[in-house]
CSV table of C-alpha atoms in Angstrom, one decimal:
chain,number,residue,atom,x,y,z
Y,1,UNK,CA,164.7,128.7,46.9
Y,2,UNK,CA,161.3,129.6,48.8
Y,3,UNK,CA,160.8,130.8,51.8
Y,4,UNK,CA,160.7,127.6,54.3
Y,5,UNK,CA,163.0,127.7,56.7
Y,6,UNK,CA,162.9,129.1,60.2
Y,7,UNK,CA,164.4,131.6,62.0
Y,8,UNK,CA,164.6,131.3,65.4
Y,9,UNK,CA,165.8,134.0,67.8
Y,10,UNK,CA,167.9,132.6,70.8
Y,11,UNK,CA,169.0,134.6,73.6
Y,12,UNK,CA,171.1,134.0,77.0
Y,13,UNK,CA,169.1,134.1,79.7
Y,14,UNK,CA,171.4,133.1,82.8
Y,15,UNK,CA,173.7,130.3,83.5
Y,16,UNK,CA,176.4,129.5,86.0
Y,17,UNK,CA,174.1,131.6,88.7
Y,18,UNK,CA,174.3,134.6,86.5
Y,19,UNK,CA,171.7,136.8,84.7
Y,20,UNK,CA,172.3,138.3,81.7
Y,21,UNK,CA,171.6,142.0,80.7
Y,22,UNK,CA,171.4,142.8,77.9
Y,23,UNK,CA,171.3,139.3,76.7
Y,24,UNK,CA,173.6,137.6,74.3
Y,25,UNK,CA,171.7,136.1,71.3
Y,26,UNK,CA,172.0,134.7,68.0
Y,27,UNK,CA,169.6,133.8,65.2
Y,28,UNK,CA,169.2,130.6,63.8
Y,29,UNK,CA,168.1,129.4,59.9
Y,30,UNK,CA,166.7,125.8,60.6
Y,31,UNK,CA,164.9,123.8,58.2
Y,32,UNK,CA,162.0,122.4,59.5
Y,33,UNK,CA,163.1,118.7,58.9
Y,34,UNK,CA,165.8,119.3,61.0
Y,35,UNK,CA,165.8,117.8,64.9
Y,36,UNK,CA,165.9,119.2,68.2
Y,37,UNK,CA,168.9,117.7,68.4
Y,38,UNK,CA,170.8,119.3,65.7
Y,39,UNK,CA,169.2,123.0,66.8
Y,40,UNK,CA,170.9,121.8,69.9
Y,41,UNK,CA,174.5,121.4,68.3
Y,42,UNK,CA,173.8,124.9,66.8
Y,43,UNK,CA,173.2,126.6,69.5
Y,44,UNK,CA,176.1,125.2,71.6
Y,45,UNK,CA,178.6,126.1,68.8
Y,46,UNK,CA,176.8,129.5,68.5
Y,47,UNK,CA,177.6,130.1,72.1
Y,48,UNK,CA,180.9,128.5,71.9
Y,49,UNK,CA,180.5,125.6,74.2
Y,50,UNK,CA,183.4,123.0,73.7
Y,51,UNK,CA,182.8,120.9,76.6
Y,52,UNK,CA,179.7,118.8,75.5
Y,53,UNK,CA,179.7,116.3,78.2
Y,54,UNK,CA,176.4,117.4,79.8
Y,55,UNK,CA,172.6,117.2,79.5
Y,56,UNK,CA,170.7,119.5,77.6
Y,57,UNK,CA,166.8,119.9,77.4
Y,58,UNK,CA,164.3,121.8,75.3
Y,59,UNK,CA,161.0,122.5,77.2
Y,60,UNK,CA,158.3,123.7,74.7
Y,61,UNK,CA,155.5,126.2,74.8
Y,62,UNK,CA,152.9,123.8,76.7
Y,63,UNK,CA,156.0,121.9,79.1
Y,64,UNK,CA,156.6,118.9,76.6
Y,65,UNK,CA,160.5,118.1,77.3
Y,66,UNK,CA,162.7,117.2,74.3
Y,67,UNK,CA,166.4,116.3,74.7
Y,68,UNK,CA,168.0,113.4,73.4
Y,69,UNK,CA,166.7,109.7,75.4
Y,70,UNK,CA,169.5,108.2,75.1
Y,71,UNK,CA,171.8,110.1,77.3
Y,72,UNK,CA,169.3,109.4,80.4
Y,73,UNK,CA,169.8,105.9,81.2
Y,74,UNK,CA,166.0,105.9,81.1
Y,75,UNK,CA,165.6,109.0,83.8
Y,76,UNK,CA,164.3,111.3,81.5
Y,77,UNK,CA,161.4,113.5,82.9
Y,78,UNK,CA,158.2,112.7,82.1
Y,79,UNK,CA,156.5,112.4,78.6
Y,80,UNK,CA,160.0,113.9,77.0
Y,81,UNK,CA,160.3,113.8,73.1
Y,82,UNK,CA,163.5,112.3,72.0
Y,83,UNK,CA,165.3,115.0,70.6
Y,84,UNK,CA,167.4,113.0,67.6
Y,85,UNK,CA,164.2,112.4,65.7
Y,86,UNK,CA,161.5,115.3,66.9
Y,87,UNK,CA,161.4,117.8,64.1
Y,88,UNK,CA,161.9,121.6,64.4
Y,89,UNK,CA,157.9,121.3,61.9
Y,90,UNK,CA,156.3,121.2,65.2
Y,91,UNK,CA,157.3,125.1,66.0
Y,92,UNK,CA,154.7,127.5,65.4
Y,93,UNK,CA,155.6,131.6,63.7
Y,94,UNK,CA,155.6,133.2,67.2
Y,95,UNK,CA,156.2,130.6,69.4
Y,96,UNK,CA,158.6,130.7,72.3
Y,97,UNK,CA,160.6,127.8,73.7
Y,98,UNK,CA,163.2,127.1,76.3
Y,99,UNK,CA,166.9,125.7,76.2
Y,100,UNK,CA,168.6,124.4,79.2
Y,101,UNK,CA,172.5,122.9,78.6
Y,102,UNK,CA,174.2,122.0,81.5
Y,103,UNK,CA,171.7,121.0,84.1
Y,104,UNK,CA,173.9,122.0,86.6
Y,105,UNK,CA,174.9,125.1,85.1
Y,106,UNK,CA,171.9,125.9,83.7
Y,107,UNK,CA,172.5,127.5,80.5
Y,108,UNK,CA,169.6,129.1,79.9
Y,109,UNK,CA,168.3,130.2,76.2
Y,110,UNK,CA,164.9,131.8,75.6
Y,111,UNK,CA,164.2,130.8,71.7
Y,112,UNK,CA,161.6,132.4,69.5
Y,113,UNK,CA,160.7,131.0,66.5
Y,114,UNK,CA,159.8,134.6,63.9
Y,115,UNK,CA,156.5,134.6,62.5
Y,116,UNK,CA,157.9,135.2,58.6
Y,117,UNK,CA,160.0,132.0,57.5
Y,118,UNK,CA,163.4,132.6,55.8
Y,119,UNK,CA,165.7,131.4,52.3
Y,120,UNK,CA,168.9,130.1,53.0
Y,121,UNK,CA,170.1,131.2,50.4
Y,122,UNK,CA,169.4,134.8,50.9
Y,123,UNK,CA,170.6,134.9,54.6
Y,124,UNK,CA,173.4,132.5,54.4
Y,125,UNK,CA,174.4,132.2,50.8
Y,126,UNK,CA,173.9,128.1,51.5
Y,127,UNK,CA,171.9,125.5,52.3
Y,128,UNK,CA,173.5,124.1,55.4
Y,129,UNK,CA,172.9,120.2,56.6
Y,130,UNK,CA,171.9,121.3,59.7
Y,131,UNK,CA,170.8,124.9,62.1
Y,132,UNK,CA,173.1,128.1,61.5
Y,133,UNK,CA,173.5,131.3,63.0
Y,134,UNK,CA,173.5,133.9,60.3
Y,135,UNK,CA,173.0,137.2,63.1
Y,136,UNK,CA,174.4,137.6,66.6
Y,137,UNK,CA,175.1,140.3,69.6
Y,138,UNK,CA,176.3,140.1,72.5
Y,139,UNK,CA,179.6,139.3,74.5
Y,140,UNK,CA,179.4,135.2,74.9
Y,141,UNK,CA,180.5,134.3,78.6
Y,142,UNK,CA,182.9,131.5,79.1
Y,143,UNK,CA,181.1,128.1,80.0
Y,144,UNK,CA,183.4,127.6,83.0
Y,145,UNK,CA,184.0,131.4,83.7
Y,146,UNK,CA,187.5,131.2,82.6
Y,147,UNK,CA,189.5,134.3,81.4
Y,148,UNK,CA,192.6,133.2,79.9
Y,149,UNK,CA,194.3,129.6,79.4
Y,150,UNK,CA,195.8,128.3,83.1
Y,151,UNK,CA,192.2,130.5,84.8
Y,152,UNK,CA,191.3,128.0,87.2
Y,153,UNK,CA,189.2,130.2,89.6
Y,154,UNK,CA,191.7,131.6,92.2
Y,155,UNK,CA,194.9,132.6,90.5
Y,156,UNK,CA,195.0,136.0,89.9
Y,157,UNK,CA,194.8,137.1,86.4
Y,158,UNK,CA,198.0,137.9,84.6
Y,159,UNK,CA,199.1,141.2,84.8
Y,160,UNK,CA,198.8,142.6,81.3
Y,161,UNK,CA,202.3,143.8,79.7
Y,162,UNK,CA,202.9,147.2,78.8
Y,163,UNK,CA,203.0,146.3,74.5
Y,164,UNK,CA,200.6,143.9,74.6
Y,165,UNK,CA,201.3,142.5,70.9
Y,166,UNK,CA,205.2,142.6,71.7
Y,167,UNK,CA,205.5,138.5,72.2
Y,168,UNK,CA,203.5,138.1,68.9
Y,169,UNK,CA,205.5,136.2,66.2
Y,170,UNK,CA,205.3,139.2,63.1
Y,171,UNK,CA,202.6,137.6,61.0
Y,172,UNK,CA,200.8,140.9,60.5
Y,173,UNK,CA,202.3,144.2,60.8
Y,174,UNK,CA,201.3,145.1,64.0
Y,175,UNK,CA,202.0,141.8,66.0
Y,176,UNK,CA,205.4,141.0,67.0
Y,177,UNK,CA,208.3,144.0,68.6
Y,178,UNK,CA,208.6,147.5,67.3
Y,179,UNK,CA,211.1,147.5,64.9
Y,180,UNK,CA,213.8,150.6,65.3
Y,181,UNK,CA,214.5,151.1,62.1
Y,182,UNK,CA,211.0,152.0,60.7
Protein backbone atom coordinates (compact mmCIF):
# COMPACT_ATOMS: atom_id res chain seq x y z
CA UNK A 1 0.00 0.00 0.00
CA UNK A 2 1.42 3.64 -0.59
CA UNK A 3 2.23 5.99 1.54
CA UNK A 4 -1.18 8.01 2.44
CA UNK A 5 -1.99 7.99 5.68
CA UNK A 6 -1.18 10.34 8.42
CA UNK A 7 0.57 10.23 11.46
CA UNK A 8 -0.29 12.38 13.90
CA UNK A 9 1.60 12.95 17.17
CA UNK A 10 -0.69 13.62 20.20
CA UNK A 11 0.57 14.53 23.46
CA UNK A 12 -1.07 15.36 27.15
CA UNK A 13 -0.89 18.65 27.83
CA UNK A 14 -2.91 19.14 31.19
CA UNK A 15 -6.25 18.23 32.43
CA UNK A 16 -8.08 18.01 35.66
CA UNK A 17 -5.85 21.39 36.71
CA UNK A 18 -2.69 19.47 36.09
CA UNK A 19 0.35 19.95 33.82
CA UNK A 20 2.06 17.32 32.44
CA UNK A 21 5.92 16.87 32.29
CA UNK A 22 7.16 14.97 30.45
CA UNK A 23 3.99 14.60 28.51
CA UNK A 24 2.10 11.41 27.80
CA UNK A 25 1.65 10.87 23.99
CA UNK A 26 0.70 8.55 21.46
CA UNK A 27 0.91 8.48 17.66
CA UNK A 28 -1.86 8.08 15.49
CA UNK A 29 -2.16 6.28 11.67
CA UNK A 30 -5.39 8.08 10.25
CA UNK A 31 -6.51 7.96 6.86
CA UNK A 32 -7.25 11.06 5.51
CA UNK A 33 -10.98 10.24 4.73
CA UNK A 34 -11.37 9.62 8.14
CA UNK A 35 -13.40 12.39 10.56
CA UNK A 36 -12.59 14.40 13.33
CA UNK A 37 -14.81 12.55 14.95
CA UNK A 38 -13.37 9.13 14.70
CA UNK A 39 -9.54 10.74 15.53
CA UNK A 40 -11.60 11.72 18.54
CA UNK A 41 -12.72 8.11 19.53
CA UNK A 42 -8.91 7.26 18.95
CA UNK A 43 -7.56 9.40 21.04
CA UNK A 44 -9.93 8.83 23.91
CA UNK A 45 -9.27 5.03 23.79
CA UNK A 46 -5.56 5.81 23.41
CA UNK A 47 -5.70 7.67 26.71
CA UNK A 48 -8.04 5.31 28.16
CA UNK A 49 -11.10 7.33 28.75
CA UNK A 50 -14.23 5.12 29.52
CA UNK A 51 -16.53 7.76 30.64
CA UNK A 52 -17.56 9.41 27.31
CA UNK A 53 -20.35 11.53 28.50
CA UNK A 54 -18.65 14.85 27.86
CA UNK A 55 -17.89 17.41 25.17
CA UNK A 56 -14.89 17.35 23.22
CA UNK A 57 -13.48 19.97 20.69
CA UNK A 58 -10.81 20.20 18.17
CA UNK A 59 -9.58 23.90 17.57
CA UNK A 60 -7.31 23.95 14.42
CA UNK A 61 -4.31 25.89 13.42
CA UNK A 62 -6.17 29.27 12.48
CA UNK A 63 -9.10 28.85 15.60
CA UNK A 64 -11.73 26.96 13.30
CA UNK A 65 -13.65 24.65 16.11
CA UNK A 66 -14.62 21.03 15.10
CA UNK A 67 -16.45 18.83 17.51
CA UNK A 68 -19.49 16.94 16.78
CA UNK A 69 -22.97 19.54 16.34
CA UNK A 70 -25.04 17.51 17.52
CA UNK A 71 -24.10 17.17 21.13
CA UNK A 72 -24.64 21.15 21.46
CA UNK A 73 -28.21 21.64 21.45
CA UNK A 74 -27.21 24.27 18.96
CA UNK A 75 -24.58 26.21 21.49
CA UNK A 76 -21.71 25.35 19.69
CA UNK A 77 -19.10 28.20 19.41
CA UNK A 78 -18.90 30.09 16.61
CA UNK A 79 -18.24 28.96 12.93
CA UNK A 80 -17.52 25.16 14.41
CA UNK A 81 -17.09 22.31 11.81
CA UNK A 82 -19.13 19.38 12.64
CA UNK A 83 -16.76 16.86 13.49
CA UNK A 84 -18.79 13.50 12.16
CA UNK A 85 -18.33 14.54 8.56
CA UNK A 86 -15.05 17.07 8.53
CA UNK A 87 -12.20 15.00 7.14
CA UNK A 88 -8.69 14.50 8.77
CA UNK A 89 -7.67 15.80 4.28
CA UNK A 90 -7.82 19.16 5.64
CA UNK A 91 -4.50 18.66 7.93
CA UNK A 92 -1.43 19.93 6.48
CA UNK A 93 2.52 17.83 7.03
CA UNK A 94 3.59 20.04 9.92
CA UNK A 95 0.56 21.30 11.16
CA UNK A 96 -0.33 21.56 14.87
CA UNK A 97 -3.85 21.33 16.27
CA UNK A 98 -5.54 21.27 19.64
CA UNK A 99 -7.86 18.66 21.52
CA UNK A 100 -9.90 19.52 24.46
CA UNK A 101 -12.25 16.45 26.08
CA UNK A 102 -13.96 17.20 28.94
CA UNK A 103 -14.73 20.91 28.90
CA UNK A 104 -14.63 20.90 32.44
CA UNK A 105 -11.69 18.91 32.87
CA UNK A 106 -9.97 20.08 30.18
CA UNK A 107 -8.11 17.28 28.68
CA UNK A 108 -5.84 18.81 26.85
CA UNK A 109 -3.86 17.22 23.71
CA UNK A 110 -1.36 19.19 21.55
CA UNK A 111 -1.58 17.10 17.98
CA UNK A 112 0.95 17.30 15.23
CA UNK A 113 0.29 16.04 12.14
CA UNK A 114 4.28 14.62 10.68
CA UNK A 115 5.37 16.02 7.60
CA UNK A 116 6.15 12.35 5.80
CA UNK A 117 2.71 10.35 5.50
CA UNK A 118 2.73 6.67 6.63
CA UNK A 119 1.45 2.72 5.22
CA UNK A 120 -0.68 0.96 7.45
CA UNK A 121 0.46 -1.78 6.56
CA UNK A 122 3.97 -1.21 7.56
CA UNK A 123 3.26 0.41 10.96
CA UNK A 124 0.27 -1.54 11.93
CA UNK A 125 0.25 -4.66 9.93
CA UNK A 126 -3.59 -3.51 8.99
CA UNK A 127 -5.72 -1.27 7.52
CA UNK A 128 -7.93 -0.24 10.40
CA UNK A 129 -11.68 1.36 9.79
CA UNK A 130 -10.79 4.13 11.66
CA UNK A 131 -7.49 6.20 13.72
CA UNK A 132 -4.94 3.88 15.60
CA UNK A 133 -2.19 4.31 17.83
CA UNK A 134 0.69 2.27 16.69
CA UNK A 135 3.59 4.22 19.30
CA UNK A 136 3.09 5.57 22.73
CA UNK A 137 5.01 6.85 26.13
CA UNK A 138 4.16 7.94 28.93
CA UNK A 139 2.22 7.03 32.30
CA UNK A 140 -1.68 7.82 31.22
CA UNK A 141 -3.36 9.56 34.34
CA UNK A 142 -6.76 8.46 35.44
CA UNK A 143 -9.69 10.67 34.01
CA UNK A 144 -11.16 11.13 37.47
CA UNK A 145 -7.84 10.80 39.37
CA UNK A 146 -8.69 7.49 40.86
CA UNK A 147 -6.05 4.98 42.14
CA UNK A 148 -7.67 1.74 42.69
CA UNK A 149 -11.51 0.50 42.44
CA UNK A 150 -13.69 2.07 45.64
CA UNK A 151 -10.94 5.65 45.23
CA UNK A 152 -13.39 8.20 45.66
CA UNK A 153 -11.13 11.12 46.61
CA UNK A 154 -10.85 11.01 50.48
CA UNK A 155 -10.46 7.41 51.63
CA UNK A 156 -7.07 6.62 52.20
CA UNK A 157 -5.47 4.30 49.83
CA UNK A 158 -5.26 0.67 50.84
CA UNK A 159 -2.42 -0.27 52.56
CA UNK A 160 -0.47 -2.60 50.29
CA UNK A 161 0.06 -6.29 51.73
CA UNK A 162 3.23 -7.65 52.35
CA UNK A 163 2.96 -10.61 49.14
CA UNK A 164 1.28 -8.52 46.97
CA UNK A 165 0.36 -11.44 44.45
CA UNK A 166 -0.71 -13.76 47.54
CA UNK A 167 -4.75 -13.30 46.89
CA UNK A 168 -4.14 -14.03 43.19
CA UNK A 169 -6.03 -17.11 41.96
CA UNK A 170 -2.71 -19.45 40.44
CA UNK A 171 -3.20 -18.70 36.80
CA UNK A 172 0.46 -18.03 36.12
CA UNK A 173 3.21 -19.22 38.29
CA UNK A 174 3.81 -16.44 40.18
CA UNK A 175 0.22 -15.29 41.15
CA UNK A 176 -1.54 -16.98 43.85
CA UNK A 177 0.36 -18.30 47.66
CA UNK A 178 3.85 -19.63 47.88
CA UNK A 179 3.56 -23.12 47.74
CA UNK A 180 5.80 -25.05 50.61
CA UNK A 181 6.58 -27.80 48.94
CA UNK A 182 8.51 -26.28 45.92
Amino acid sequence: MARTWLSIKVELVSGRGNDYWPRPGRIMAAARSHTFEQLAEAIDDAFARWDRAHLHLFTLADGTPVSPLHLWDGEAPDGTLDGRTSKLSRLRPGEQFAYVFDLGDDWAHLCTVAEQRIDPLDELGVVPQAPMPFWGWGDIPDQYGRAWDADDGETPAPKRPGRPLADLPPILPWWGPQRQDR
